[in-house]
Amino acid sequence: MKVFAFFTAFLPDQSMHSSSEGCIEDDKADVMLPCFHRNMYDEPLASYSNGSIISQLLRKTIHSKRALDESPFYLSSSAVADCSQEDQSSVSSKDSTVEAASPSGHAPTGASPEGEHAMSDHLQAKRARVENIIRVMVGSPNSRQHGDSERSENEARDTREAREAYRENKRKQRLPQHQEHSASAQVSRKPGSSSSDNCNTKDEECHKLKEQLHSMQRLLRHLQEKFLQVYHQEEAEYDRDETEVGVERDILEESTESHYISAEDDFERKNNRVAAEESQNLQETLKQELTRAVNDCVDRVFKNVSSKGLDLSLSSAFARHQRCKLAQVQRGRASKPALPSTTPSYSTPLHDSHILEHLLKYGPHSNFGGLPCLPPSMDRTSPDSVDLPWETIAMRSKVTSSHLGHHIECGELQGMADRNPYMSLNISFHSLTEGLTPSHLKKAKLMFFYTRYPSSNVLKTFFPDVKFNRCITSQLIKWFSNFREFYYIQMEKFARQAIVDGVTDIKDMSVSRDSELFRALNMHYNKANDFHVPDRFLEVAEITLHEFYNAISATKDSDPSWKKAIYKVICKLDSDVPEEFKTSSYL
DNA sequence: GAGCCGCCTG
DNA sequence: CAGGCGGCTC
């Protein structure tokens, strides 16, 4: 919906043809323009509520083209092409006229006077134009000789009109953009013509808008050219086939009606073939171009509005939301630098290209969440992280904690996804690893927030992708031993510091997320700060701190084994590790 | 003796 | 973080 709103907003008025028939004779590229402009953009946006806009655009375009071809225009064209000899051209012309008046396909064998009278002026004029256009299209030098003189004159006039209209459109297209928009209904002044600063400001705004329009026009034309480039290839092949088929029919002396039927069948087959072979390629092109165009459009619009000094906090958020909805991949491919929290600038070519890259590779409905090159949420303590599956946590951690650049990491992950197509859908493919990886270490550190004394069974449960043996188990146990060592060292250090600082009340020793102790611990176990530490860990940490404080205050530290009593308390405070950690890690 | 823990060291 | 070591429990 919004996509089309933008497109309609930037549609140049001067490219709106008043007649779709006036530009049909020479260049089918211009045939497409009214299809895009008049039929598509004037249609209520509500009609595009179902399915993707791209699909609607594609289907609409093909339908427009097909309707054009299935109209008498096309039938007459093929008939004339088939019957290029003089004694047949008049017959084909008559038949084409009948077909034009009989859209149901049940064509009478001849044109009755009643039928002629029943035809409206509109249809008669249309018939004349049809036949005229056909001659122009097939380039038959003899066709003009076989009509009556009056009709020939009308046809000649129609041809001239059509060509003039076409040339006029061509001229308009060649006009510089500032001239085009000066001629449009938009207010436009030449630079310097204003007599006040206010006018200068308006000029600048107009100029920016013109530039936006210009850009959108180029994008639109580029889109059309790409479509037609693909379509014309198939059209040329089909025309050659039709000529060959026509020769065969002449030899077999088949009726023109059978020609029509066969031609229609061929056309159906051709259409099916086009739809099957081209639609995918075309859709990809259209998706790419449209996505790029819309992103670019949104960028320009909001940049322009930003330049007016308005408060865009809500608008920018909306724009970002729309962009997310548009590509369906924003969260999956956005890089942190591309999403500044205060002043959103949407000129992120890398970001967009990554979106498109993933879109083209895996389709619009692929699991972008499985490629969490996404940064941690802007609020790094966002509680939603705790609900994320381990794959996501691990990937996010890997990406953000790596010493390598973020984009390099994305490239790595993309490469991995390239090698394993299933990765983008489900990263947790099961392959037992012989050894522990940095990812496992990271996971173990996060598990430490829940359990300080995990049993071997717990470790085996929560590292299902690890092929356990004595060495691996010992290494994992050693890890947690090291984690505890650091943990207790910090507790003892902060407890002693509190005593040195003269803290006498244990109530003055709380552990919050802002406290220095927590920061030290979080830095060690959650260096990337992309994991939401459970509150329970803060409670346990506070209890531990109090235990050390009390023991030291009571001078129990004189006993070489004074810590054992504390360990005995702390080991009972373990929590269950969330189920999300049970799924295998991605490496 | 296996398994695990904590301390020490690098 | 890992290796070595001693201690403890079973």
Coordinates of C-alpha atoms (C1' of nucleotides) in Angstrom, one line a residue:
Chain A
M1 CA 0.0 0.0 0.0
K2 CA 2.6 2.5 1.0
V3 CA 4.8 1.5 -1.8
F4 CA 2.2 2.5 -4.3
A5 CA 1.4 5.6 -2.4
F6 CA 4.9 6.6 -3.0
F7 CA 4.9 5.7 -6.6
T8 CA 1.7 7.5 -7.3
A9 CA 3.0 10.5 -5.5
F10 CA 6.0 10.6 -7.8
L11 CA 4.3 9.8 -11.0
P12 CA 5.0 12.5 -13.5
D13 CA 1.8 14.0 -14.8
Q14 CA 3.2 14.6 -18.3
S15 CA 3.7 11.0 -18.9
M16 CA 0.1 10.2 -18.4
H17 CA -1.2 9.6 -21.8
S18 CA -4.6 10.7 -22.6
S19 CA -5.0 7.8 -25.0
S20 CA -3.4 4.5 -24.7
E21 CA -4.0 3.9 -28.4
G22 CA -2.2 6.9 -29.6
C23 CA 1.2 5.6 -28.8
I24 CA 0.8 2.0 -29.9
E25 CA 2.1 2.1 -33.4
D26 CA 5.8 2.1 -33.3
D27 CA 7.2 1.3 -30.0
K28 CA 5.6 -1.2 -27.6
A29 CA 7.6 0.4 -24.8
D30 CA 5.1 3.2 -25.1
V31 CA 2.3 0.7 -25.1
M32 CA 3.4 -0.3 -21.6
L33 CA 3.4 3.2 -20.3
P34 CA -0.3 3.6 -20.2
C35 CA -0.5 0.2 -18.6
F36 CA 1.6 1.3 -15.8
H37 CA 0.4 4.8 -15.5
R38 CA -3.3 4.8 -16.2
N39 CA -4.4 1.4 -15.3
M40 CA -2.2 0.6 -12.5
Y41 CA -1.7 3.7 -10.6
D42 CA -5.2 5.0 -10.9
E43 CA -6.6 1.8 -9.5
P44 CA -7.7 2.0 -5.9
L45 CA -5.0 1.0 -3.6
A46 CA -7.3 -1.3 -1.8
S47 CA -7.2 -3.7 -4.7
Y48 CA -3.6 -4.5 -3.9
S49 CA -4.4 -5.5 -0.4
N50 CA -3.8 -9.2 -1.1
G51 CA -0.5 -10.6 -2.1
S52 CA 2.6 -8.8 -2.7
I53 CA 2.6 -5.5 -4.5
I54 CA 5.3 -6.9 -6.8
S55 CA 3.1 -9.8 -7.7
Q56 CA 0.2 -7.5 -8.3
L57 CA 2.4 -5.3 -10.4
L58 CA 3.7 -8.1 -12.4
R59 CA 0.3 -9.7 -12.9
K60 CA -1.3 -6.4 -13.8
T61 CA 1.3 -5.7 -16.3
I62 CA 1.1 -9.0 -18.0
H63 CA -2.6 -8.8 -18.0
S64 CA -2.5 -5.4 -19.5
K65 CA -0.2 -6.7 -22.2
R66 CA -2.2 -9.8 -22.7
A67 CA -5.4 -7.9 -23.0
L68 CA -3.8 -5.7 -25.5
D69 CA -2.6 -8.7 -27.5
E70 CA -5.9 -10.6 -27.3
S71 CA -7.7 -7.6 -28.5
P72 CA -8.4 -7.3 -32.2
F73 CA -5.1 -5.5 -32.5
Y74 CA -3.3 -8.7 -32.0
L75 CA -5.6 -11.0 -34.0
S76 CA -5.5 -8.7 -37.0
S77 CA -1.8 -8.5 -36.7
S78 CA -1.3 -12.1 -36.9
A79 CA -3.9 -12.5 -39.6
V80 CA -2.3 -10.0 -41.8
A81 CA 1.1 -11.5 -41.1
D82 CA -0.2 -14.9 -42.1
C83 CA -2.0 -13.7 -45.2
S84 CA 0.4 -11.3 -46.7
Q85 CA -0.9 -12.0 -50.2
E86 CA -3.3 -9.5 -51.6
D87 CA -6.2 -11.9 -52.2
Q88 CA -6.1 -12.8 -48.5
S89 CA -5.6 -9.6 -46.8
S90 CA -9.1 -8.3 -47.3
V91 CA -10.5 -11.5 -45.9
S92 CA -8.4 -11.2 -42.9
S93 CA -9.3 -7.6 -42.5
K94 CA -13.0 -8.5 -42.5
D95 CA -12.6 -11.3 -40.1
S96 CA -10.7 -9.1 -37.8
T97 CA -13.5 -6.6 -37.9
V98 CA -16.0 -9.2 -37.0
E99 CA -13.8 -10.3 -34.2
A100 CA -13.6 -6.8 -32.9
A101 CA -17.4 -6.6 -32.8
S102 CA -17.8 -10.1 -31.3
P103 CA -15.7 -10.3 -28.2
S104 CA -17.4 -13.5 -27.2
G105 CA -15.4 -15.3 -29.9
H106 CA -18.5 -16.6 -31.8
A107 CA -17.8 -14.8 -34.9
P108 CA -20.4 -14.8 -37.6
T109 CA -19.2 -15.9 -41.0
G110 CA -20.0 -12.5 -42.5
A111 CA -20.7 -9.0 -41.6
S112 CA -24.4 -8.4 -41.7
P113 CA -25.8 -4.9 -42.3
E114 CA -27.7 -5.2 -39.0
G115 CA -24.4 -5.8 -37.3
E116 CA -22.8 -2.9 -39.0
H117 CA -25.6 -0.6 -37.8
A118 CA -25.5 -2.0 -34.4
M119 CA -21.9 -1.1 -34.0
S120 CA -21.4 2.1 -32.2
D121 CA -19.4 4.9 -33.5
H122 CA -16.9 4.1 -30.9
L123 CA -16.4 0.6 -32.3
Q124 CA -16.2 1.8 -35.8
A125 CA -13.6 4.3 -35.0
K126 CA -11.8 1.7 -33.0
R127 CA -11.9 -0.7 -35.9
A128 CA -10.4 1.8 -38.2
R129 CA -7.6 2.5 -35.8
V130 CA -7.1 -1.2 -35.3
E131 CA -6.6 -1.9 -38.9
N132 CA -4.5 1.1 -39.4
I133 CA -2.3 0.2 -36.5
I134 CA -2.0 -3.3 -37.8
R135 CA -0.7 -2.2 -41.1
V136 CA 1.8 0.0 -39.5
M137 CA 2.9 -2.7 -37.2
V138 CA 3.3 -5.4 -39.9
G139 CA 4.6 -2.9 -42.4
S140 CA 2.4 -4.2 -45.2
P141 CA 2.8 -1.8 -48.2
N142 CA -0.2 -3.4 -50.0
S143 CA -2.7 -3.3 -47.3
R144 CA -3.7 0.2 -47.9
Q145 CA -4.7 -0.6 -51.4
H146 CA -7.5 -2.9 -50.5
G147 CA -9.7 -0.8 -48.4
D148 CA -12.1 1.8 -49.8
S149 CA -10.9 5.2 -50.3
E150 CA -12.9 6.8 -47.5
R151 CA -11.6 4.3 -45.0
S152 CA -8.1 4.8 -46.3
E153 CA -8.4 8.5 -45.6
N154 CA -9.6 7.8 -42.1
E155 CA -6.9 5.4 -41.6
A156 CA -4.3 7.8 -42.9
R157 CA -5.6 10.4 -40.6
D158 CA -5.6 8.1 -37.6
T159 CA -2.1 7.0 -38.5
R160 CA -1.0 10.6 -38.6
E161 CA -2.7 11.3 -35.3
A162 CA -1.2 8.3 -33.7
R163 CA 2.2 9.1 -34.9
E164 CA 1.9 12.7 -33.8
A165 CA 0.7 11.7 -30.5
Y166 CA 3.6 9.3 -30.2
R167 CA 6.1 11.9 -31.3
E168 CA 4.6 14.3 -28.8
N169 CA 5.0 11.8 -26.1
K170 CA 8.5 11.2 -27.2
R171 CA 9.2 14.9 -27.1
K172 CA 7.8 15.2 -23.6
Q173 CA 9.9 12.3 -22.4
R174 CA 13.0 14.0 -23.7
L175 CA 12.2 17.2 -22.0
P176 CA 14.6 18.1 -19.1
Q177 CA 12.9 17.4 -15.8
H178 CA 12.7 20.9 -14.6
Q179 CA 10.8 21.8 -17.8
E180 CA 8.5 18.9 -17.3
H181 CA 7.6 20.0 -13.8
S182 CA 7.4 23.5 -14.8
A183 CA 4.7 22.5 -17.1
S184 CA 3.0 20.4 -14.5
A185 CA 0.5 21.7 -12.0
Q186 CA 3.2 21.9 -9.4
V187 CA 4.4 25.3 -8.3
S188 CA 7.8 25.9 -9.7
R189 CA 9.9 29.0 -10.0
K190 CA 13.2 29.5 -11.6
P191 CA 16.1 30.1 -9.2
G192 CA 16.6 33.7 -8.6
S193 CA 13.2 34.8 -9.7
S194 CA 12.0 35.0 -6.2
S195 CA 12.1 38.3 -4.5
S196 CA 12.2 37.1 -1.0
D197 CA 13.9 34.5 1.2
N198 CA 10.6 32.8 1.7
C199 CA 10.4 32.2 -2.1
N200 CA 14.0 31.0 -2.1
T201 CA 13.2 28.4 0.5
K202 CA 10.2 27.3 -1.5
D203 CA 12.4 27.2 -4.6
E204 CA 14.8 25.0 -2.8
E205 CA 12.0 22.7 -1.7
C206 CA 10.6 22.6 -5.1
H207 CA 14.0 21.8 -6.5
K208 CA 14.4 19.0 -4.1
L209 CA 11.1 17.6 -5.0
K210 CA 11.9 17.9 -8.6
E211 CA 15.1 16.0 -8.1
Q212 CA 13.1 13.3 -6.3
L213 CA 10.6 13.1 -9.1
H214 CA 13.4 13.0 -11.6
S215 CA 15.0 10.1 -9.8
M216 CA 11.7 8.2 -9.5
Q217 CA 11.1 8.7 -13.2
R218 CA 14.4 7.3 -14.1
L219 CA 13.8 4.4 -11.8
L220 CA 10.4 3.8 -13.3
R221 CA 11.6 4.0 -16.9
H222 CA 14.4 1.7 -16.0
L223 CA 11.9 -0.7 -14.6
Q224 CA 9.8 -0.6 -17.7
E225 CA 12.8 -1.0 -20.0
K226 CA 13.8 -4.1 -18.1
F227 CA 10.3 -5.5 -18.4
L228 CA 10.1 -4.8 -22.1
Q229 CA 13.6 -6.0 -22.7
V230 CA 12.6 -9.4 -21.4
Y231 CA 9.2 -9.3 -23.0
H232 CA 10.4 -8.3 -26.5
Q233 CA 12.8 -11.2 -26.6
E234 CA 9.9 -13.6 -26.2
E235 CA 7.8 -11.5 -28.5
A236 CA 10.3 -11.7 -31.3
E237 CA 10.5 -15.5 -30.9
Y238 CA 6.8 -15.8 -31.0
D239 CA 6.4 -13.6 -34.0
R240 CA 8.8 -15.8 -35.9
D241 CA 6.9 -18.9 -34.8
E242 CA 3.7 -17.3 -36.0
T243 CA 5.1 -16.6 -39.4
E244 CA 6.1 -20.1 -39.9
V245 CA 2.8 -21.4 -38.6
G246 CA 1.1 -19.1 -41.0
V247 CA 3.0 -20.5 -44.0
E248 CA 2.0 -23.9 -43.0
R249 CA -1.6 -22.9 -42.8
D250 CA -1.6 -21.4 -46.2
I251 CA -0.3 -24.6 -47.6
L252 CA -3.0 -26.6 -45.8
E253 CA -5.6 -24.0 -46.9
E254 CA -7.2 -23.8 -43.6
S255 CA -9.9 -21.3 -42.8
T256 CA -9.0 -18.1 -41.2
E257 CA -11.2 -19.0 -38.3
S258 CA -9.1 -22.0 -37.6
H259 CA -6.2 -19.7 -37.9
Y260 CA -7.6 -17.6 -35.2
I261 CA -8.3 -20.7 -33.0
S262 CA -4.8 -22.0 -33.6
A263 CA -3.3 -18.7 -33.1
E264 CA -5.2 -18.3 -29.8
D265 CA -4.0 -21.7 -28.7
D266 CA -0.5 -20.7 -29.6
F267 CA -0.9 -17.6 -27.8
E268 CA -2.1 -19.4 -24.8
R269 CA 0.8 -21.7 -24.9
K270 CA 3.1 -18.8 -25.4
N271 CA 1.6 -16.9 -22.6
N272 CA 2.0 -19.9 -20.3
R273 CA 5.5 -20.3 -21.4
V274 CA 6.2 -16.6 -20.8
A275 CA 4.6 -16.8 -17.4
A276 CA 6.6 -19.8 -16.5
E277 CA 9.9 -18.9 -17.9
E278 CA 10.0 -15.2 -17.5
S279 CA 7.9 -14.4 -14.5
Q280 CA 10.5 -15.6 -12.1
N281 CA 13.3 -13.8 -13.7
L282 CA 11.1 -10.8 -14.2
Q283 CA 9.9 -10.9 -10.6
E284 CA 13.4 -10.9 -9.3
T285 CA 14.2 -7.9 -11.4
L286 CA 11.1 -6.1 -10.4
K287 CA 11.6 -6.9 -6.8
Q288 CA 15.1 -5.6 -6.8
E289 CA 14.2 -2.4 -8.7
L290 CA 11.1 -1.7 -6.7
T291 CA 12.8 -2.3 -3.4
R292 CA 15.6 -0.1 -4.3
A293 CA 13.3 2.5 -5.6
V294 CA 11.0 2.6 -2.6
N295 CA 13.9 2.6 -0.2
D296 CA 15.5 5.4 -2.1
C297 CA 12.1 7.2 -2.2
V298 CA 11.6 6.9 1.5
D299 CA 15.1 8.1 2.2
R300 CA 14.6 11.1 0.0
V301 CA 11.3 12.0 1.4
F302 CA 12.4 11.9 5.0
K303 CA 15.6 13.6 4.2
N304 CA 13.7 16.4 2.6
V305 CA 11.3 16.7 5.5
S306 CA 14.2 16.6 7.9
S307 CA 15.7 19.6 6.2
K308 CA 12.6 21.5 7.1
G309 CA 13.5 21.2 10.7
L310 CA 10.5 19.3 11.8
D311 CA 10.4 16.8 14.7
L312 CA 10.6 13.5 12.9
S313 CA 10.9 11.2 15.8
L314 CA 7.6 9.6 15.2
S315 CA 7.7 9.9 11.4
S316 CA 11.1 8.4 11.2
A317 CA 10.1 5.5 13.3
F318 CA 7.1 5.1 11.0
A319 CA 9.3 5.2 8.0
R320 CA 11.6 2.6 9.5
H321 CA 8.6 0.5 10.3
Q322 CA 7.4 0.7 6.8
R323 CA 10.7 -0.2 5.5
C324 CA 10.8 -3.2 7.7
K325 CA 7.4 -4.2 6.5
L326 CA 8.4 -3.6 2.9
A327 CA 11.4 -5.9 2.7
Q328 CA 10.4 -8.1 5.6
V329 CA 14.1 -8.4 6.4
Q330 CA 15.1 -5.2 8.1
R331 CA 15.8 -6.8 11.4
G332 CA 17.6 -9.7 9.9
R333 CA 20.1 -7.7 8.0
A334 CA 20.3 -4.3 9.6
S335 CA 23.7 -3.4 10.8
K336 CA 24.0 -1.4 13.9
P337 CA 25.6 1.6 12.4
A338 CA 22.7 1.8 10.0
L339 CA 20.3 2.4 12.8
P340 CA 21.4 5.3 14.8
S341 CA 19.0 5.9 17.6
T342 CA 18.5 9.6 17.4
T343 CA 19.1 10.9 13.9
P344 CA 18.0 8.1 11.5
S345 CA 19.7 8.5 8.1
Y346 CA 18.5 5.9 5.7
S347 CA 21.3 6.1 3.2
T348 CA 22.6 2.7 3.9
P349 CA 23.6 1.1 0.6
L350 CA 25.3 -1.8 2.3
H351 CA 22.3 -2.4 4.4
D352 CA 19.9 -2.3 1.5
S353 CA 22.1 -4.5 -0.7
H354 CA 22.2 -7.0 2.1
I355 CA 18.5 -7.1 2.3
L356 CA 18.2 -7.6 -1.4
E357 CA 20.9 -10.1 -1.4
H358 CA 19.1 -12.2 1.1
L359 CA 15.8 -11.5 -0.5
L360 CA 17.0 -12.7 -3.9
K361 CA 18.7 -15.7 -2.5
Y362 CA 16.1 -17.0 -0.1
G363 CA 12.9 -15.3 -1.1
P364 CA 10.8 -12.8 0.7
H365 CA 9.5 -15.4 3.2
S366 CA 12.9 -16.9 4.2
N367 CA 13.9 -16.8 7.8
F368 CA 15.9 -13.7 8.2
G369 CA 15.8 -14.2 11.9
G370 CA 18.1 -17.1 11.3
L371 CA 20.7 -14.8 10.0
P372 CA 21.0 -12.5 13.0
C373 CA 23.5 -10.1 11.7
L374 CA 21.2 -7.9 13.4
P375 CA 22.7 -5.9 16.2
P376 CA 21.5 -6.3 19.7
S377 CA 18.5 -4.3 20.3
M378 CA 19.1 -0.6 20.8
D379 CA 18.4 -1.3 24.4
R380 CA 20.9 -3.9 25.1
T381 CA 19.2 -5.0 28.2
S382 CA 16.0 -5.6 26.4
P383 CA 14.3 -8.4 28.1
D384 CA 13.1 -10.0 24.9
S385 CA 16.5 -11.5 24.5
V386 CA 16.0 -14.0 27.2
D387 CA 13.2 -15.5 25.2
L388 CA 15.2 -15.9 22.1
P389 CA 16.3 -19.3 21.0
W390 CA 19.9 -20.1 21.6
E391 CA 20.7 -20.0 18.0
T392 CA 19.8 -16.4 17.9
I393 CA 21.6 -15.6 21.1
A394 CA 24.7 -17.4 20.0
M395 CA 24.7 -15.8 16.6
R396 CA 24.1 -12.4 18.0
S397 CA 26.8 -12.9 20.5
K398 CA 29.2 -14.2 17.9
V399 CA 28.6 -11.3 15.7
T400 CA 28.8 -8.6 18.2
S401 CA 31.6 -10.0 20.4
S402 CA 33.9 -10.9 17.6
H403 CA 37.1 -9.0 17.2
L404 CA 36.4 -9.0 13.5
G405 CA 34.3 -6.3 11.9
H406 CA 30.6 -6.7 12.0
H407 CA 30.3 -6.8 8.2
I408 CA 33.0 -9.4 7.9
E409 CA 31.0 -11.5 10.3
C410 CA 28.0 -11.0 8.1
G411 CA 30.0 -12.1 5.2
E412 CA 31.1 -15.2 7.1
L413 CA 27.6 -16.1 8.0
Q414 CA 26.4 -15.4 4.5
G415 CA 29.1 -17.6 3.2
M416 CA 28.1 -20.3 5.6
A417 CA 24.5 -19.9 4.4
D418 CA 25.7 -20.1 0.9
R419 CA 27.4 -23.4 1.5
N420 CA 24.4 -24.7 3.5
P421 CA 21.1 -23.6 2.1
Y422 CA 19.3 -24.9 5.1
M423 CA 21.2 -22.6 7.4
S424 CA 19.0 -19.7 6.7
L425 CA 16.0 -21.7 7.6
N426 CA 17.3 -23.6 10.6
I427 CA 20.8 -23.0 11.7
S428 CA 20.7 -25.7 14.3
F429 CA 21.6 -28.5 11.9
H430 CA 22.9 -31.4 13.9
S431 CA 26.5 -32.3 13.5
L432 CA 28.4 -33.5 16.6
T433 CA 31.6 -31.7 16.9
E434 CA 34.7 -33.3 18.2
G435 CA 35.9 -30.3 20.2
L436 CA 34.5 -27.3 21.9
T437 CA 34.4 -24.1 20.0
P438 CA 34.4 -20.4 21.1
S439 CA 30.7 -20.5 20.6
H440 CA 30.4 -23.2 23.1
L441 CA 32.5 -21.2 25.5
K442 CA 30.2 -18.3 25.0
K443 CA 27.2 -20.4 25.6
A444 CA 28.8 -21.8 28.7
K445 CA 29.4 -18.3 30.0
L446 CA 25.8 -17.4 29.5
M447 CA 24.7 -20.6 31.2
F448 CA 26.8 -19.5 34.2
F449 CA 24.2 -16.8 34.9
Y450 CA 21.8 -19.7 35.8
T451 CA 24.1 -22.4 37.2
R452 CA 27.4 -22.1 38.9
Y453 CA 27.8 -25.8 39.5
P454 CA 26.4 -27.6 36.5
S455 CA 26.5 -31.4 36.7
S456 CA 27.9 -33.5 33.9
N457 CA 24.4 -34.5 32.9
V458 CA 23.4 -30.9 32.7
L459 CA 26.3 -30.1 30.5
K460 CA 25.6 -33.1 28.2
T461 CA 22.0 -32.0 28.0
F462 CA 22.8 -28.4 27.1
F463 CA 25.5 -29.2 24.7
P464 CA 23.8 -31.8 22.5
D465 CA 26.0 -31.0 19.5
V466 CA 29.1 -31.9 21.4
K467 CA 30.5 -35.4 21.2
F468 CA 31.2 -35.9 24.8
N469 CA 34.2 -37.8 26.0
R470 CA 36.4 -37.6 29.1
C471 CA 38.5 -34.8 27.8
I472 CA 35.5 -32.7 26.6
T473 CA 33.7 -33.2 29.9
S474 CA 36.7 -32.2 31.8
Q475 CA 37.2 -29.1 29.7
L476 CA 33.6 -28.0 30.2
I477 CA 33.9 -28.6 33.9
K478 CA 37.1 -26.7 33.9
W479 CA 35.4 -23.8 32.2
F480 CA 32.8 -23.6 34.9
S481 CA 35.6 -23.9 37.5
N482 CA 37.3 -21.0 35.9
F483 CA 34.0 -19.0 35.8
R484 CA 33.5 -19.6 39.5
E485 CA 37.1 -18.7 40.3
F486 CA 36.6 -15.3 38.6
Y487 CA 33.2 -14.9 40.2
Y488 CA 34.5 -15.6 43.7
I489 CA 37.5 -13.4 43.2
Q490 CA 35.3 -10.5 42.3
M491 CA 33.1 -11.2 45.3
E492 CA 36.0 -11.2 47.7
K493 CA 37.5 -8.1 46.1
F494 CA 34.3 -6.1 46.3
A495 CA 33.5 -7.4 49.8
R496 CA 36.9 -6.3 51.1
Q497 CA 36.5 -2.9 49.3
A498 CA 33.2 -2.4 51.0
I499 CA 34.8 -3.0 54.3
V500 CA 37.7 -0.7 53.5
D501 CA 35.1 1.9 52.5
G502 CA 33.5 1.6 55.9
V503 CA 30.3 -0.1 55.0
T504 CA 28.8 -1.3 58.2
D505 CA 25.3 -2.2 57.1
I506 CA 24.8 -5.1 54.8
K507 CA 21.8 -3.4 53.3
D508 CA 24.2 -0.9 51.8
M509 CA 25.6 -3.7 49.7
S510 CA 23.1 -4.4 47.0
V511 CA 23.9 -5.7 43.5
S512 CA 22.0 -4.0 40.7
R513 CA 22.6 -3.7 37.0
D514 CA 24.2 -0.4 37.6
S515 CA 26.6 -1.5 40.3
E516 CA 30.3 -1.8 39.5
L517 CA 30.3 -5.5 40.6
F518 CA 27.7 -6.4 38.1
R519 CA 29.5 -4.6 35.4
A520 CA 32.6 -6.5 36.1
L521 CA 30.8 -9.8 36.0
N522 CA 28.8 -8.9 33.0
M523 CA 31.9 -7.9 31.2
H524 CA 33.4 -11.2 31.8
Y525 CA 30.5 -13.5 31.0
N526 CA 28.5 -11.3 28.7
K527 CA 31.1 -9.2 27.1
A528 CA 29.0 -8.2 24.1
N529 CA 26.3 -7.2 26.5
D530 CA 23.7 -8.8 24.2
F531 CA 22.3 -11.1 26.7
H532 CA 19.7 -10.1 29.3
V533 CA 21.1 -11.3 32.5
P534 CA 18.4 -12.9 34.7
D535 CA 17.4 -11.1 37.8
R536 CA 18.1 -14.2 39.8
F537 CA 21.8 -13.9 39.0
L538 CA 21.8 -10.5 40.6
E539 CA 20.2 -11.9 43.7
V540 CA 22.7 -14.7 43.9
A541 CA 25.5 -12.3 43.4
E542 CA 24.2 -10.1 46.2
I543 CA 24.0 -13.1 48.5
T544 CA 27.5 -14.1 47.6
L545 CA 28.8 -10.6 48.3
H546 CA 27.1 -10.6 51.6
E547 CA 28.6 -14.0 52.5
F548 CA 32.0 -12.8 51.7
Y549 CA 31.4 -9.6 53.6
N550 CA 30.2 -11.4 56.7
A551 CA 33.0 -13.9 56.6
I552 CA 35.7 -11.3 56.2
S553 CA 34.0 -9.1 58.8
A554 CA 34.1 -12.0 61.2
T555 CA 37.8 -12.6 60.3
K556 CA 37.0 -16.1 59.1
D557 CA 39.4 -15.5 56.3
S558 CA 42.2 -16.5 58.6
D559 CA 41.1 -20.1 58.1
P560 CA 42.7 -21.5 54.9
S561 CA 39.4 -23.1 54.0
W562 CA 37.2 -20.3 55.0
K563 CA 35.6 -20.1 51.5
K564 CA 34.3 -23.6 51.6
A565 CA 31.4 -22.6 53.7
I566 CA 30.5 -19.9 51.2
Y567 CA 30.8 -22.3 48.3
K568 CA 28.4 -24.6 50.1
V569 CA 25.8 -21.9 50.3
I570 CA 26.2 -20.7 46.8
C571 CA 26.1 -24.1 45.1
K572 CA 22.5 -24.4 46.4
L573 CA 21.4 -21.3 44.6
D574 CA 21.6 -22.7 41.1
S575 CA 18.6 -22.2 38.8
D576 CA 17.4 -24.2 35.9
V577 CA 18.9 -23.3 32.6
P578 CA 16.2 -22.2 30.2
E579 CA 15.1 -24.7 27.6
E580 CA 16.3 -22.5 24.8
F581 CA 19.9 -23.4 25.8
K582 CA 19.2 -27.1 25.1
T583 CA 19.0 -26.7 21.4
S584 CA 22.3 -27.2 19.7
S585 CA 24.4 -24.3 18.8
Y586 CA 25.0 -23.5 15.2
L587 CA 28.7 -24.6 15.2
Chain B
dG1 C1' 40.3 -45.2 41.2
dA2 C1' 37.1 -42.2 39.0
dG3 C1' 35.2 -37.9 39.1
dC4 C1' 35.0 -33.4 40.7
dC5 C1' 36.6 -29.3 43.1
dG6 C1' 39.6 -25.5 44.2
dC7 C1' 44.2 -23.4 44.2
dC8 C1' 48.2 -22.1 41.8
dT9 C1' 50.6 -20.8 37.9
dG10 C1' 51.6 -19.3 33.2
Chain C
dC1 C1' 41.7 -19.9 29.8
dA2 C1' 44.4 -24.2 30.5
dG3 C1' 47.6 -27.3 32.9
dG4 C1' 49.1 -29.3 37.1
dC5 C1' 48.3 -30.6 41.5
dG6 C1' 46.2 -32.0 45.9
dG7 C1' 42.1 -32.9 48.3
dC8 C1' 37.6 -34.8 48.9
dT9 C1' 33.7 -38.0 48.0
dC10 C1' 31.9 -42.2 46.4

